[in-house]
PDB file of C-alpha atoms in Angstrom:
ATOM      1  CA  MET A   1     -51.943  16.022  12.614  1.00 52.00           C
ATOM      2  CA  GLY A   2     -54.828  18.498  12.436  1.00 53.00           C
ATOM      3  CA  ALA A   3     -56.926  19.194   9.361  1.00 48.00           C
ATOM      4  CA  LEU A   4     -55.536  22.727   9.073  1.00 47.00           C
ATOM      5  CA  GLN A   5     -51.956  21.482   9.118  1.00 54.00           C
ATOM      6  CA  LYS A   6     -52.725  18.883   6.447  1.00 52.00           C
ATOM      7  CA  PHE A   7     -54.353  21.569   4.294  1.00 46.00           C
ATOM      8  CA  GLU A   8     -51.340  23.853   4.688  1.00 50.00           C
ATOM      9  CA  GLN A   9     -48.997  21.047   3.658  1.00 55.00           C
ATOM     10  CA  ARG A  10     -51.093  20.206   0.584  1.00 51.00           C
ATOM     11  CA  LEU A  11     -51.198  23.883  -0.364  1.00 46.00           C
ATOM     12  CA  GLU A  12     -47.451  24.213   0.093  1.00 52.00           C
ATOM     13  CA  ARG A  13     -46.792  21.213  -2.169  1.00 55.00           C
ATOM     14  CA  ALA A  14     -49.207  22.476  -4.809  1.00 48.00           C
ATOM     15  CA  ILE A  15     -47.711  25.983  -4.913  1.00 43.00           C
ATOM     16  CA  SER A  16     -44.162  24.646  -4.931  1.00 49.00           C
ATOM     17  CA  GLY A  17     -44.957  22.335  -7.838  1.00 49.00           C
ATOM     18  CA  ALA A  18     -46.714  25.070  -9.820  1.00 45.00           C
ATOM     19  CA  PHE A  19     -43.835  27.509  -9.471  1.00 41.00           C
ATOM     20  CA  ALA A  20     -41.287  24.845 -10.387  1.00 44.00           C
ATOM     21  CA  ARG A  21     -43.162  23.979 -13.584  1.00 47.00           C
ATOM     22  CA  ALA A  22     -43.904  27.581 -14.537  1.00 42.00           C
ATOM     23  CA  PHE A  23     -40.502  29.144 -13.969  1.00 41.00           C
ATOM     24  CA  ARG A  24     -38.182  26.083 -14.179  1.00 48.00           C
ATOM     25  CA  SER A  25     -36.290  27.579 -11.263  1.00 58.00           C
ATOM     26  CA  ALA A  26     -33.327  25.635  -9.947  1.00 78.00           C
ATOM     27  CA  VAL A  27     -33.338  24.125  -6.475  1.00 84.00           C
ATOM     28  CA  GLN A  28     -31.839  26.443  -3.862  1.00 83.00           C
ATOM     29  CA  PRO A  29     -29.845  25.178  -0.854  1.00 84.00           C
ATOM     30  CA  VAL A  30     -32.199  27.002   1.524  1.00 86.00           C
ATOM     31  CA  GLU A  31     -35.076  24.916   0.128  1.00 89.00           C
ATOM     32  CA  ILE A  32     -33.175  21.703   0.804  1.00 90.00           C
ATOM     33  CA  SER A  33     -32.364  22.870   4.327  1.00 90.00           C
ATOM     34  CA  ALA A  34     -36.034  23.584   5.045  1.00 91.00           C
ATOM     35  CA  ALA A  35     -37.042  20.196   3.623  1.00 92.00           C
ATOM     36  CA  LEU A  36     -34.494  18.366   5.798  1.00 93.00           C
ATOM     37  CA  GLN A  37     -35.829  20.104   8.896  1.00 93.00           C
ATOM     38  CA  ARG A  38     -39.378  19.128   7.944  1.00 93.00           C
ATOM     39  CA  GLU A  39     -38.188  15.570   7.449  1.00 93.00           C
ATOM     40  CA  VAL A  40     -36.887  15.293  11.019  1.00 92.00           C
ATOM     41  CA  ASP A  41     -39.966  17.104  12.363  1.00 93.00           C
ATOM     42  CA  ASN A  42     -42.320  14.668  10.623  1.00 92.00           C
ATOM     43  CA  ASN A  43     -40.385  11.429  11.176  1.00 91.00           C
ATOM     44  CA  ASN A  44     -39.064  11.529  14.730  1.00 88.00           C
ATOM     45  CA  GLN A  45     -40.018   8.947  17.336  1.00 86.00           C
ATOM     46  CA  ILE A  46     -40.691   9.491  21.029  1.00 83.00           C
ATOM     47  CA  LEU A  47     -37.991   8.043  23.282  1.00 77.00           C
ATOM     48  CA  SER A  48     -39.079   9.738  26.512  1.00 76.00           C
ATOM     49  CA  ARG A  49     -40.872  12.840  27.642  1.00 76.00           C
ATOM     50  CA  ASP A  50     -37.831  14.975  26.902  1.00 77.00           C
ATOM     51  CA  ARG A  51     -36.218  13.158  23.954  1.00 81.00           C
ATOM     52  CA  ARG A  52     -37.190  12.236  20.417  1.00 86.00           C
ATOM     53  CA  LEU A  53     -35.197  10.060  18.019  1.00 87.00           C
ATOM     54  CA  ALA A  54     -34.727  11.756  14.643  1.00 90.00           C
ATOM     55  CA  PRO A  55     -33.508  10.249  11.353  1.00 91.00           C
ATOM     56  CA  ASN A  56     -29.870  10.944  10.560  1.00 90.00           C
ATOM     57  CA  ASP A  57     -29.321   9.359   7.129  1.00 91.00           C
ATOM     58  CA  PHE A  58     -30.691  11.515   4.275  1.00 94.00           C
ATOM     59  CA  HIS A  59     -30.857  11.086   0.510  1.00 93.00           C
ATOM     60  CA  VAL A  60     -31.734  14.175  -1.535  1.00 93.00           C
ATOM     61  CA  GLU A  61     -32.969  13.304  -5.029  1.00 94.00           C
ATOM     62  CA  LEU A  62     -32.518  16.007  -7.696  1.00 92.00           C
ATOM     63  CA  SER A  63     -33.109  16.448 -11.402  1.00 92.00           C
ATOM     64  CA  GLN A  64     -30.163  16.045 -13.772  1.00 91.00           C
ATOM     65  CA  ALA A  65     -29.854  19.813 -14.266  1.00 89.00           C
ATOM     66  CA  ASP A  66     -29.912  20.578 -10.535  1.00 89.00           C
ATOM     67  CA  MET A  67     -27.522  17.705  -9.816  1.00 89.00           C
ATOM     68  CA  GLU A  68     -24.999  19.028 -12.348  1.00 87.00           C
ATOM     69  CA  ARG A  69     -25.290  22.537 -10.935  1.00 85.00           C
ATOM     70  CA  LEU A  70     -24.823  21.492  -7.311  1.00 84.00           C
ATOM     71  CA  ALA A  71     -22.298  18.656  -7.811  1.00 82.00           C
ATOM     72  CA  PRO A  72     -19.150  20.841  -7.438  1.00 83.00           C
ATOM     73  CA  TYR A  73     -20.344  21.987  -4.016  1.00 82.00           C
ATOM     74  CA  ASP A  74     -22.087  18.856  -2.716  1.00 82.00           C
ATOM     75  CA  SER A  75     -19.591  18.009   0.042  1.00 84.00           C
ATOM     76  CA  THR A  76     -19.475  21.581   1.346  1.00 84.00           C
ATOM     77  CA  MET A  77     -23.237  21.907   1.148  1.00 87.00           C
ATOM     78  CA  ALA A  78     -23.773  18.573   2.907  1.00 89.00           C
ATOM     79  CA  ARG A  79     -21.547  19.726   5.769  1.00 88.00           C
ATOM     80  CA  GLU A  80     -23.375  23.042   6.102  1.00 88.00           C
ATOM     81  CA  LEU A  81     -26.785  21.352   5.936  1.00 91.00           C
ATOM     82  CA  ALA A  82     -25.746  18.862   8.619  1.00 90.00           C
ATOM     83  CA  GLU A  83     -24.663  21.698  10.927  1.00 89.00           C
ATOM     84  CA  GLN A  84     -28.024  23.417  10.452  1.00 90.00           C
ATOM     85  CA  LEU A  85     -29.816  20.152  11.236  1.00 92.00           C
ATOM     86  CA  GLU A  86     -27.807  19.745  14.426  1.00 90.00           C
ATOM     87  CA  GLU A  87     -28.789  23.262  15.529  1.00 90.00           C
ATOM     88  CA  HIS A  88     -32.443  22.518  14.740  1.00 91.00           C
ATOM     89  CA  ALA A  89     -32.223  19.253  16.689  1.00 90.00           C
ATOM     90  CA  ASP A  90     -30.801  21.023  19.736  1.00 89.00           C
ATOM     91  CA  GLN A  91     -33.689  23.487  19.706  1.00 89.00           C
ATOM     92  CA  GLN A  92     -36.302  20.721  19.394  1.00 89.00           C
ATOM     93  CA  ALA A  93     -34.716  18.202  21.837  1.00 88.00           C
ATOM     94  CA  TYR A  94     -34.105  15.676  19.057  1.00 90.00           C
ATOM     95  CA  VAL A  95     -31.334  13.092  19.312  1.00 88.00           C
ATOM     96  CA  PHE A  96     -29.654  11.355  16.383  1.00 87.00           C
ATOM     97  CA  PRO A  97     -28.682   7.652  16.626  1.00 84.00           C
ATOM     98  CA  GLY A  98     -25.413   8.304  14.793  1.00 82.00           C
ATOM     99  CA  PRO A  99     -23.580  10.823  12.604  1.00 85.00           C
ATOM    100  CA  ILE A 100     -25.663  12.834  10.128  1.00 89.00           C
ATOM    101  CA  THR A 101     -25.058  11.782   6.519  1.00 91.00           C
ATOM    102  CA  ILE A 102     -26.499  13.625   3.510  1.00 92.00           C
ATOM    103  CA  ALA A 103     -26.127  12.214  -0.001  1.00 92.00           C
ATOM    104  CA  PHE A 104     -27.256  13.800  -3.273  1.00 92.00           C
ATOM    105  CA  GLU A 105     -28.620  11.543  -6.004  1.00 92.00           C
ATOM    106  CA  GLN A 106     -29.954  12.084  -9.515  1.00 92.00           C
ATOM    107  CA  SER A 107     -33.530  11.029 -10.270  1.00 92.00           C
ATOM    108  CA  ASP A 108     -34.685  11.052 -13.890  1.00 91.00           C
ATOM    109  CA  ASP A 109     -38.360  11.541 -13.029  1.00 92.00           C
ATOM    110  CA  LEU A 110     -37.742  14.970 -11.462  1.00 91.00           C
ATOM    111  CA  SER A 111     -37.808  18.207 -13.443  1.00 90.00           C
ATOM    112  CA  THR A 112     -35.643  21.241 -12.718  1.00 88.00           C
ATOM    113  CA  GLY A 113     -36.652  22.854  -9.447  1.00 87.00           C
ATOM    114  CA  ARG A 114     -38.158  19.697  -7.976  1.00 90.00           C
ATOM    115  CA  PHE A 115     -36.522  17.423  -5.414  1.00 93.00           C
ATOM    116  CA  ARG A 116     -37.302  14.676  -2.890  1.00 93.00           C
ATOM    117  CA  VAL A 117     -35.879  13.813   0.508  1.00 94.00           C
ATOM    118  CA  ARG A 118     -35.734  10.273   1.901  1.00 93.00           C
ATOM    119  CA  SER A 119     -34.518   9.557   5.421  1.00 91.00           C
ATOM    120  CA  GLN A 120     -33.952   6.824   7.970  1.00 89.00           C
ATOM    121  CA  ALA A 121     -32.476   6.436  11.423  1.00 85.00           C
ATOM    122  CA  MET A 122     -29.091   4.751  11.101  1.00 84.00           C
ATOM    123  CA  ALA A 123     -27.079   4.054  14.246  1.00 80.00           C
ATOM    124  CA  GLY A 124     -23.309   4.390  14.215  1.00 73.00           C
ATOM    125  CA  VAL A 125     -21.545   1.093  14.954  1.00 74.00           C
ATOM    126  CA  GLN A 126     -18.113   0.484  16.463  1.00 70.00           C
ATOM    127  CA  GLY A 127     -16.545  -2.929  16.935  1.00 66.00           C
ATOM    128  CA  SER A 128     -13.971  -4.146  19.436  1.00 60.00           C
ATOM    129  CA  ALA A 129     -10.740  -5.794  18.300  1.00 49.00           C
ATOM    130  CA  ARG A 130     -10.655  -8.155  21.272  1.00 50.00           C
ATOM    131  CA  ARG A 131     -12.254 -11.072  19.451  1.00 47.00           C
ATOM    132  CA  THR A 132     -11.306 -10.713  15.827  1.00 43.00           C
ATOM    133  CA  ARG A 133      -9.731 -13.981  14.652  1.00 43.00           C
ATOM    134  CA  VAL A 134     -11.597 -13.229  11.462  1.00 41.00           C
ATOM    135  CA  ARG A 135     -10.075 -15.844   9.185  1.00 43.00           C
ATOM    136  CA  GLN A 136     -11.163 -18.619  11.565  1.00 48.00           C
ATOM    137  CA  THR A 137     -14.785 -17.563  11.837  1.00 44.00           C
ATOM    138  CA  HIS A 138     -17.728 -18.864   9.865  1.00 73.00           C
ATOM    139  CA  ALA A 139     -20.274 -16.277  10.956  1.00 87.00           C
ATOM    140  CA  PHE A 140     -20.583 -12.547  11.381  1.00 90.00           C
ATOM    141  CA  LEU A 141     -23.098  -9.850  12.249  1.00 94.00           C
ATOM    142  CA  ASP A 142     -24.213  -7.364   9.612  1.00 93.00           C
ATOM    143  CA  ILE A 143     -25.114  -4.028  11.273  1.00 93.00           C
ATOM    144  CA  ASN A 144     -25.846  -0.895   9.258  1.00 89.00           C
ATOM    145  CA  GLY A 145     -23.456  -1.847   6.497  1.00 85.00           C
ATOM    146  CA  THR A 146     -20.598  -2.974   8.763  1.00 89.00           C
ATOM    147  CA  SER A 147     -19.581  -6.589   9.431  1.00 89.00           C
ATOM    148  CA  HIS A 148     -18.470  -7.919  12.813  1.00 90.00           C
ATOM    149  CA  PRO A 149     -17.100 -11.485  13.213  1.00 88.00           C
ATOM    150  CA  LEU A 150     -18.745 -13.947  15.581  1.00 86.00           C
ATOM    151  CA  THR A 151     -16.139 -16.082  17.376  1.00 83.00           C
ATOM    152  CA  PRO A 152     -16.427 -18.220  20.520  1.00 84.00           C
ATOM    153  CA  PRO A 153     -17.509 -17.630  23.169  1.00 87.00           C
ATOM    154  CA  GLY A 154     -19.490 -14.746  21.621  1.00 89.00           C
ATOM    155  CA  VAL A 155     -19.951 -10.986  21.685  1.00 93.00           C
ATOM    156  CA  VAL A 156     -21.926  -8.470  23.724  1.00 94.00           C
ATOM    157  CA  VAL A 157     -23.792  -5.774  21.806  1.00 95.00           C
ATOM    158  CA  GLY A 158     -24.801  -2.512  23.459  1.00 94.00           C
ATOM    159  CA  ARG A 159     -24.306   1.216  23.733  1.00 91.00           C
ATOM    160  CA  GLY A 160     -21.746   1.264  26.564  1.00 91.00           C
ATOM    161  CA  LEU A 161     -17.970   1.017  26.572  1.00 88.00           C
ATOM    162  CA  GLU A 162     -18.225  -2.489  28.043  1.00 89.00           C
ATOM    163  CA  ALA A 163     -19.831  -3.896  24.890  1.00 92.00           C
ATOM    164  CA  ASP A 164     -17.770  -5.680  22.237  1.00 92.00           C
ATOM    165  CA  ILE A 165     -19.888  -4.059  19.516  1.00 93.00           C
ATOM    166  CA  ARG A 166     -21.073  -0.553  20.354  1.00 92.00           C
ATOM    167  CA  ILE A 167     -24.167   0.927  18.715  1.00 93.00           C
ATOM    168  CA  SER A 168     -24.915   4.603  19.300  1.00 89.00           C
ATOM    169  CA  ASP A 169     -28.678   4.061  19.286  1.00 90.00           C
ATOM    170  CA  PRO A 170     -30.510   5.786  22.177  1.00 89.00           C
ATOM    171  CA  GLY A 171     -32.936   2.852  22.322  1.00 91.00           C
ATOM    172  CA  VAL A 172     -30.110   0.392  23.024  1.00 93.00           C
ATOM    173  CA  SER A 173     -28.997  -0.354  26.606  1.00 94.00           C
ATOM    174  CA  ARG A 174     -25.345  -0.230  27.670  1.00 93.00           C
ATOM    175  CA  GLN A 175     -25.161  -4.039  27.522  1.00 95.00           C
ATOM    176  CA  HIS A 176     -28.257  -5.023  25.587  1.00 97.00           C
ATOM    177  CA  ILE A 177     -27.820  -8.544  24.156  1.00 96.00           C
ATOM    178  CA  GLU A 178     -25.194 -11.259  23.933  1.00 95.00           C
ATOM    179  CA  PHE A 179     -24.560 -13.577  21.023  1.00 95.00           C
ATOM    180  CA  GLY A 180     -23.151 -16.930  22.135  1.00 92.00           C
ATOM    181  CA  VAL A 181     -21.118 -19.054  19.718  1.00 89.00           C
ATOM    182  CA  THR A 182     -20.245 -22.753  20.087  1.00 86.00           C
ATOM    183  CA  VAL A 183     -18.047 -24.429  17.476  1.00 75.00           C
ATOM    184  CA  GLY A 184     -18.315 -28.143  16.775  1.00 64.00           C
ATOM    185  CA  ARG A 185     -21.080 -30.471  15.704  1.00 54.00           C
ATOM    186  CA  VAL A 186     -24.208 -29.694  17.677  1.00 54.00           C
ATOM    187  CA  GLU A 187     -27.331 -31.799  18.018  1.00 57.00           C
ATOM    188  CA  ASP A 188     -28.624 -31.086  14.505  1.00 57.00           C
ATOM    189  CA  GLY A 189     -25.237 -31.626  12.860  1.00 56.00           C
ATOM    190  CA  SER A 190     -24.461 -27.966  12.280  1.00 65.00           C
ATOM    191  CA  PRO A 191     -20.778 -26.945  12.512  1.00 72.00           C
ATOM    192  CA  LEU A 192     -21.574 -24.158  14.984  1.00 81.00           C
ATOM    193  CA  SER A 193     -24.423 -22.998  17.203  1.00 87.00           C
ATOM    194  CA  ILE A 194     -25.374 -19.334  17.620  1.00 92.00           C
ATOM    195  CA  THR A 195     -27.701 -18.084  20.318  1.00 94.00           C
ATOM    196  CA  VAL A 196     -28.811 -14.607  21.365  1.00 96.00           C
ATOM    197  CA  ARG A 197     -30.094 -13.593  24.773  1.00 95.00           C
ATOM    198  CA  ASP A 198     -31.336 -10.379  26.293  1.00 96.00           C
ATOM    199  CA  LEU A 199     -29.161  -9.024  29.124  1.00 95.00           C
ATOM    200  CA  GLY A 200     -31.979  -7.355  31.056  1.00 94.00           C
ATOM    201  CA  SER A 201     -32.247  -4.433  28.654  1.00 94.00           C
ATOM    202  CA  THR A 202     -34.841  -1.707  28.981  1.00 92.00           C
ATOM    203  CA  ASN A 203     -36.491  -2.226  25.591  1.00 93.00           C
ATOM    204  CA  GLY A 204     -35.895  -5.934  24.977  1.00 95.00           C
ATOM    205  CA  MET A 205     -35.303  -7.476  21.553  1.00 96.00           C
ATOM    206  CA  LEU A 206     -37.191  -8.853  18.579  1.00 96.00           C
ATOM    207  CA  VAL A 207     -35.943 -11.923  16.724  1.00 96.00           C
ATOM    208  CA  ASP A 208     -37.437 -12.259  13.250  1.00 95.00           C
ATOM    209  CA  GLY A 209     -40.275 -10.004  14.343  1.00 94.00           C
ATOM    210  CA  HIS A 210     -41.066 -11.869  17.586  1.00 95.00           C
ATOM    211  CA  ARG A 211     -40.193 -10.734  21.097  1.00 95.00           C
ATOM    212  CA  ALA A 212     -37.766 -13.127  22.766  1.00 94.00           C
ATOM    213  CA  SER A 213     -35.484 -13.326  25.782  1.00 94.00           C
ATOM    214  CA  ALA A 214     -33.177 -16.120  24.588  1.00 94.00           C
ATOM    215  CA  VAL A 215     -33.270 -18.106  21.373  1.00 95.00           C
ATOM    216  CA  ARG A 216     -31.065 -19.920  18.890  1.00 93.00           C
ATOM    217  CA  VAL A 217     -30.515 -18.059  15.623  1.00 94.00           C
ATOM    218  CA  HIS A 218     -29.329 -19.067  12.164  1.00 91.00           C
ATOM    219  CA  GLY A 219     -27.976 -17.462   9.025  1.00 91.00           C
ATOM    220  CA  GLY A 220     -30.423 -14.779   7.933  1.00 93.00           C
ATOM    221  CA  SER A 221     -31.971 -14.285  11.382  1.00 95.00           C
ATOM    222  CA  ARG A 222     -32.762 -10.632  12.086  1.00 96.00           C
ATOM    223  CA  VAL A 223     -32.431  -9.282  15.625  1.00 97.00           C
ATOM    224  CA  ARG A 224     -33.826  -5.812  16.342  1.00 96.00           C
ATOM    225  CA  ILE A 225     -32.744  -3.736  19.348  1.00 96.00           C
ATOM    226  CA  GLY A 226     -33.811  -0.128  19.677  1.00 92.00           C
ATOM    227  CA  SER A 227     -34.186   1.049  16.083  1.00 90.00           C
ATOM    228  CA  THR A 228     -31.272  -1.056  14.802  1.00 94.00           C
ATOM    229  CA  ASP A 229     -31.449  -4.356  12.883  1.00 95.00           C
ATOM    230  CA  ILE A 230     -28.698  -6.938  13.304  1.00 96.00           C
ATOM    231  CA  VAL A 231     -28.560  -9.690  10.675  1.00 96.00           C
ATOM    232  CA  VAL A 232     -26.764 -12.969  11.364  1.00 95.00           C
ATOM    233  CA  ARG A 233     -24.684 -14.173   8.407  1.00 92.00           C
ATOM    234  CA  VAL A 234     -23.202 -17.678   8.169  1.00 88.00           C
ATOM    235  CA  VAL A 235     -20.583 -18.490   5.504  1.00 82.00           C
ATOM    236  CA  GLU A 236     -19.188 -21.774   4.245  1.00 65.00           C
ATOM    237  CA  ASP A 237     -15.508 -20.801   4.154  1.00 57.00           C
ATOM    238  CA  ASP A 238     -13.047 -18.694   6.098  1.00 45.00           C
ATOM    239  CA  ARG A 239     -12.309 -15.967   3.579  1.00 47.00           C
ATOM    240  CA  LEU A 240     -13.582 -13.050   5.639  1.00 44.00           C
ATOM    241  CA  GLU A 241     -11.091 -10.191   5.652  1.00 47.00           C
ATOM    242  CA  ASP A 242      -9.413  -8.697   8.703  1.00 46.00           C
ATOM    243  CA  ASP A 243     -10.562  -5.491  10.314  1.00 47.00           C
ATOM    244  CA  ARG A 244     -14.264  -5.807   9.572  1.00 44.00           C
ATOM    245  CA  GLY A 245     -15.296  -4.048  12.764  1.00 44.00           C
ATOM    246  CA  GLY A 246     -14.494  -0.372  12.144  1.00 44.00           C
ATOM    247  CA  GLU A 247     -16.795   2.560  12.698  1.00 43.00           C
ATOM    248  CA  GLY A 248     -19.649   2.844  10.280  1.00 43.00           C
ATOM    249  CA  GLY A 249     -23.284   3.525   9.679  1.00 42.00           C
ATOM    250  CA  ALA A 250     -25.017   3.631   6.369  1.00 39.00           C
ATOM    251  CA  GLY A 251     -29.665   2.521   8.518  1.00 39.00           C
ATOM    252  CA  VAL A 252     -34.661   2.659  12.609  1.00 36.00           C
TER     253      VAL A 252
END
């Protein structure tokens, strides 16, 4: 970012803050739309020469007065803002890892006319029902707010239709990794063994922050593929509910 651009951004923030304090003007939807576009412009990541990954999960923080004024229209406004973001993304060759979600939240430290935007890349996740004997499992994968049971012999995670758990993350290969599950007492006395191995993916994987090709994992282990984190959860009973693997996405 050049010095001139930084100066312009500082000036823009200063003027915006001064006007908000002086006139106590309410937040306008067009201001939120412009801020969301700046958010994707400033926080995208290069995927290739022609594609950039943009955040798709947005939280707009508003003052109490602005929140009360906009609350009756928040769902309609979120839909309109998402459509504008999609048009902006098409023009800029941005890709989103999943559906665009926009949530409005009250923040007590903001005065009328002031707002904040937080964002993250959150891939959409879809599970397969082929291996879902949920009440007999003792482990599951936590991905962007959705839970997917781990049952023998294991599950394949990727972006393609062939995967048992599909993640719409552009940085994820069609068949990216495979979790293997073995039930029964293993060498250390554990009731089950869970491993993860890379399936020759383009971008590889990180396990607890370290690059790996194949490794045993435990409860709490974090596997990162593309911009998506997968957390291994191990439970002591079999009270997981059915149908954990629906579509979802809540956040690279």
